[in-house]
Coordinates of C-alpha atoms in Angstrom, one line a residue:
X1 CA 15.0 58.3 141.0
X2 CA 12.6 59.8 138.0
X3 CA 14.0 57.7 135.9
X4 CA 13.2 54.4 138.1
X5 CA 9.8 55.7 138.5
X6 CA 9.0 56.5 134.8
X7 CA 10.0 53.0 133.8
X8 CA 8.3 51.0 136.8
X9 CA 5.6 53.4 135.4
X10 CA 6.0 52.4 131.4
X11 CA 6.7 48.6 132.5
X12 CA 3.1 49.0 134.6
X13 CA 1.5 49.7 131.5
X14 CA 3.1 47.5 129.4
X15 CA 1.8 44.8 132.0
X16 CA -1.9 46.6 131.8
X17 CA -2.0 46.9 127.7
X18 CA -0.4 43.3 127.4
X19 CA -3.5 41.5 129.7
X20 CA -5.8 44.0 127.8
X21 CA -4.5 42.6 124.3
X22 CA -4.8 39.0 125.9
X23 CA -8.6 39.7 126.7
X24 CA -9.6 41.1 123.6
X25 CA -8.3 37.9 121.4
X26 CA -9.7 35.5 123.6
X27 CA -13.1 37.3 124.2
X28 CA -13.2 38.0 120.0
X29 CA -12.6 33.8 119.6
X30 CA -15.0 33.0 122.7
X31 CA -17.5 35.2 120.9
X32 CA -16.9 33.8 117.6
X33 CA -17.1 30.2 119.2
X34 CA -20.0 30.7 121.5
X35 CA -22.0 33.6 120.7
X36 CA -22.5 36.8 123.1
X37 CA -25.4 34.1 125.1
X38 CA -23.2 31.5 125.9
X39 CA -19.7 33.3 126.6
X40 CA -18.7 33.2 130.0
X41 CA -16.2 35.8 131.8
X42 CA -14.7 33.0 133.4
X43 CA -13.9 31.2 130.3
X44 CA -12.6 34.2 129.0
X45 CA -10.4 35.1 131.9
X46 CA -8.9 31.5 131.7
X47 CA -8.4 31.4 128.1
X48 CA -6.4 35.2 128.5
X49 CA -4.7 33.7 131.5
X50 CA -5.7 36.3 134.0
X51 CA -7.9 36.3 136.4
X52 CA -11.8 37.0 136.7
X53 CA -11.2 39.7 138.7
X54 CA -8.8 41.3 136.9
X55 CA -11.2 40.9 133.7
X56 CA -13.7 43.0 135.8
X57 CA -10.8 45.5 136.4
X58 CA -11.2 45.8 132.2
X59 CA -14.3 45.4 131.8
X60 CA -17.1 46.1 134.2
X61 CA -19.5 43.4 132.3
X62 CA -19.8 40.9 129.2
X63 CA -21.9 43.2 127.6
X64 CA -19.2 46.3 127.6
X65 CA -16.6 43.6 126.8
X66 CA -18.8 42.3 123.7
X67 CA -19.2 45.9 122.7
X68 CA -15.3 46.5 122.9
X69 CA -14.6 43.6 121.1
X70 CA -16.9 44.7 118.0
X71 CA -15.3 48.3 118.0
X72 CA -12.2 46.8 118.1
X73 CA -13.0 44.5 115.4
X74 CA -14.6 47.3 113.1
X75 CA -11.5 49.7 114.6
X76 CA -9.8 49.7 111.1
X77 CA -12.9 50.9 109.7
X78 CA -11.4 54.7 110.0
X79 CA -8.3 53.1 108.0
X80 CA -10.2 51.0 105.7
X81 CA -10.0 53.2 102.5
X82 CA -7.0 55.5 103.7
X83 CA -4.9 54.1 100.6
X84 CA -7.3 54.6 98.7
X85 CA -7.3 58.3 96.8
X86 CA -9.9 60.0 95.2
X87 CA -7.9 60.5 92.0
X88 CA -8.6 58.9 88.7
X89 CA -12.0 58.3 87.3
X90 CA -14.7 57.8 89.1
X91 CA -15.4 54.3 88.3
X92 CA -12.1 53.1 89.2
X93 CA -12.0 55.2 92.7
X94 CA -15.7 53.0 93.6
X95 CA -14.5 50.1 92.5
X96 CA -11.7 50.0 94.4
X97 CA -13.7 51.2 97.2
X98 CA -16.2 48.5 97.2
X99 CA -13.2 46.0 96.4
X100 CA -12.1 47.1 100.2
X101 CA -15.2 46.8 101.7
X102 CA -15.3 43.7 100.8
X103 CA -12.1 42.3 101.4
X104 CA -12.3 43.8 105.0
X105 CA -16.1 41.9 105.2
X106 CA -14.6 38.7 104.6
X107 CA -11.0 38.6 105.8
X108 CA -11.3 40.1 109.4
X109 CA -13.9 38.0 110.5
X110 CA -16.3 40.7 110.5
X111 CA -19.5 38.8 108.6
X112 CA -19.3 36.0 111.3
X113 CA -19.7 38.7 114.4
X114 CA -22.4 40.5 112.9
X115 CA -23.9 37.3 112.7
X116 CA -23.7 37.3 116.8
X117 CA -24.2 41.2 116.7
X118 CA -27.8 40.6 114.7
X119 CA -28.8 37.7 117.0
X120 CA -28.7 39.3 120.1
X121 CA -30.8 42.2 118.9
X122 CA -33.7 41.4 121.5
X123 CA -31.1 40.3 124.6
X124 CA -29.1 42.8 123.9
X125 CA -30.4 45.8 121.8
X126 CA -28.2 48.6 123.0
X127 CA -25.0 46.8 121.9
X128 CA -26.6 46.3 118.3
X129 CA -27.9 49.8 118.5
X130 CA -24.3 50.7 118.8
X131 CA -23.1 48.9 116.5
X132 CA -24.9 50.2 113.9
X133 CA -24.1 53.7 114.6
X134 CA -20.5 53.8 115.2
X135 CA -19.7 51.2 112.3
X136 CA -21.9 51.4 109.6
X137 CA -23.3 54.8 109.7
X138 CA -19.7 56.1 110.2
X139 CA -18.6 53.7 107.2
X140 CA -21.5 55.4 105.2
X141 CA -20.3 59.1 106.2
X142 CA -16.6 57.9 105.4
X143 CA -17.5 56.9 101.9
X144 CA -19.8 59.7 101.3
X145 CA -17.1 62.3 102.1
X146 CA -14.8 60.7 99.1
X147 CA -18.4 60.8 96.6
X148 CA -18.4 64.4 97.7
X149 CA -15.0 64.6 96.5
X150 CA -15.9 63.3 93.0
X151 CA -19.0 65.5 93.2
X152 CA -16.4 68.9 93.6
X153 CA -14.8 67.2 90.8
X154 CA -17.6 67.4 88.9
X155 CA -17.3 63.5 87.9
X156 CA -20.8 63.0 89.3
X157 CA -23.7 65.1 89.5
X158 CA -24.7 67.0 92.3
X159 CA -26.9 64.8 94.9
X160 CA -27.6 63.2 98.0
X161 CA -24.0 61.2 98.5
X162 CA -25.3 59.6 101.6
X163 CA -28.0 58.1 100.0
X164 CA -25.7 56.8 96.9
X165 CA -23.3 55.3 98.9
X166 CA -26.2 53.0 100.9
X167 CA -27.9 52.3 97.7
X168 CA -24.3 51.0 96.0
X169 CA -23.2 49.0 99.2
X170 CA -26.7 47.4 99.0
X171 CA -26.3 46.5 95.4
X172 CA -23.1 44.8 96.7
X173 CA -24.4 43.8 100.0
X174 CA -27.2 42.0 98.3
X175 CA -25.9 39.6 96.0
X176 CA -22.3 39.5 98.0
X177 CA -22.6 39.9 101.2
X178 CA -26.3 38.2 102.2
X179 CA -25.0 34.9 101.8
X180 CA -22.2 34.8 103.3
X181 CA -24.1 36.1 106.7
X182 CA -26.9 33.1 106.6
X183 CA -23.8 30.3 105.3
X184 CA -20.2 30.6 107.0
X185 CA -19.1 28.5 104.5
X186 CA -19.8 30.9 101.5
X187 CA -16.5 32.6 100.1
X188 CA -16.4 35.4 97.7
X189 CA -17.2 33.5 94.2
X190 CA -14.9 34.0 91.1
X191 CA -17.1 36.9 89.8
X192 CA -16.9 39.4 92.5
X193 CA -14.9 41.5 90.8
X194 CA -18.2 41.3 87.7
X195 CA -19.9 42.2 90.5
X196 CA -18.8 45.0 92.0
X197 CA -18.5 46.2 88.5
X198 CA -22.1 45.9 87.6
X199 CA -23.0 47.8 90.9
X200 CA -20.6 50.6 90.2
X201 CA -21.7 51.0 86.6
X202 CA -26.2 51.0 87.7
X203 CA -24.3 53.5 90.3
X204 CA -23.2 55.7 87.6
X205 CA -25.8 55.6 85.2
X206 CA -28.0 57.2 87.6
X207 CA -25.1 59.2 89.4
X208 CA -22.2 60.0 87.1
X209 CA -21.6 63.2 85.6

């Protein structure tokens, strides 16, 4: 009897996780398609095949679902640079570094919902407020913590790694990243790699030991 009841139990949840997976891809392509203004529940409970109240059941509005769906997009964030060790020189460890943030910026479709993120700053502030602090500022402390590692190593000098790290994703941001936000049809170009390069070496001119 334990046994029926455990796997009515796990099949339940199996049930619950596969409807929650089925919202999730076709709230992050209604979002992508529509913007957070123009997305409907109803259009996303049809497109996940369940129904509108069962969405609710989920999600108690669009607003928590939109803010879901860009934590869940950015969820890799905390895996983003696990393969990435900070052995080797330090030139090599931030280029490869800034090599993933970019890949991830460009192949998980994350440039194109902070475009939606950004424009519904005014209709929706707290989910940009959000945002910004459980993605970007955690992506910050992330790649501090691995400049404080090159720091113990003594293969930078001693300073504010916080700082660095905004200052050398802004190099990159600028000339890579920009564009790409204001032009969905931008790519990375041929010279990224020169360009990640160039930031990484202004980097450690001023930073390297």
């Amino acid at each position: 009897m334990k046994g029926q009841e455990l796997g009515l139990e796990q099949y339940r949840r199996s049930v619950k996780e596969n409807k929650k997976a089925s919202i999730l891809a076709a709230a992050h392509k209604n979002f992508l398609k529509n913007g957070f203004s123009r997305a409907a529940m109803a259009d996303i409970a049809r497109e996940a095949d369940v129904s509108t109240a069962t969405l609710y059941k989920h999600f108690g509005s669009k607003e928590e679902l939109f803010a879901f769906t860009v934590s869940e997009t950015y969820g890799p964030l905390n895996d983003e640079f696990n393969d990435i060790k900070p052995t080797g020189n330090a030139r090599e460890v931030l280029y490869k570094l800034m090599n993933a943030f970019l890949a991830f910026q460009f192949e998980k479709q994350v440039i194109a919902l902070m475009r939606i993120v950004i424009a519904e700053v005014p209709t929706a502030p707290e989910v940009a407020i959000n945002a910004y602090n459980s993605i970007i500022i955690r992506r910050y402390a992330q790649l501090a913590s691995i400049a404080d590692n090159l720091m113990e190593r003594k293969l930078l000098k001693p300073h504010d790694t916080k700082l660095s790290i905004m200052l050398l994703i802004g190099m990159i941001r600028e000339v890579l990243v920009w564009p790409a936000l204001f032009d969905a049809n931008v790519t990375l170009p041929a010279n990224a790699d020169a360009v990640i390069y160039e930031a990484v070496d202004n980097y450690l001119a001023r930073y390297g030991a």
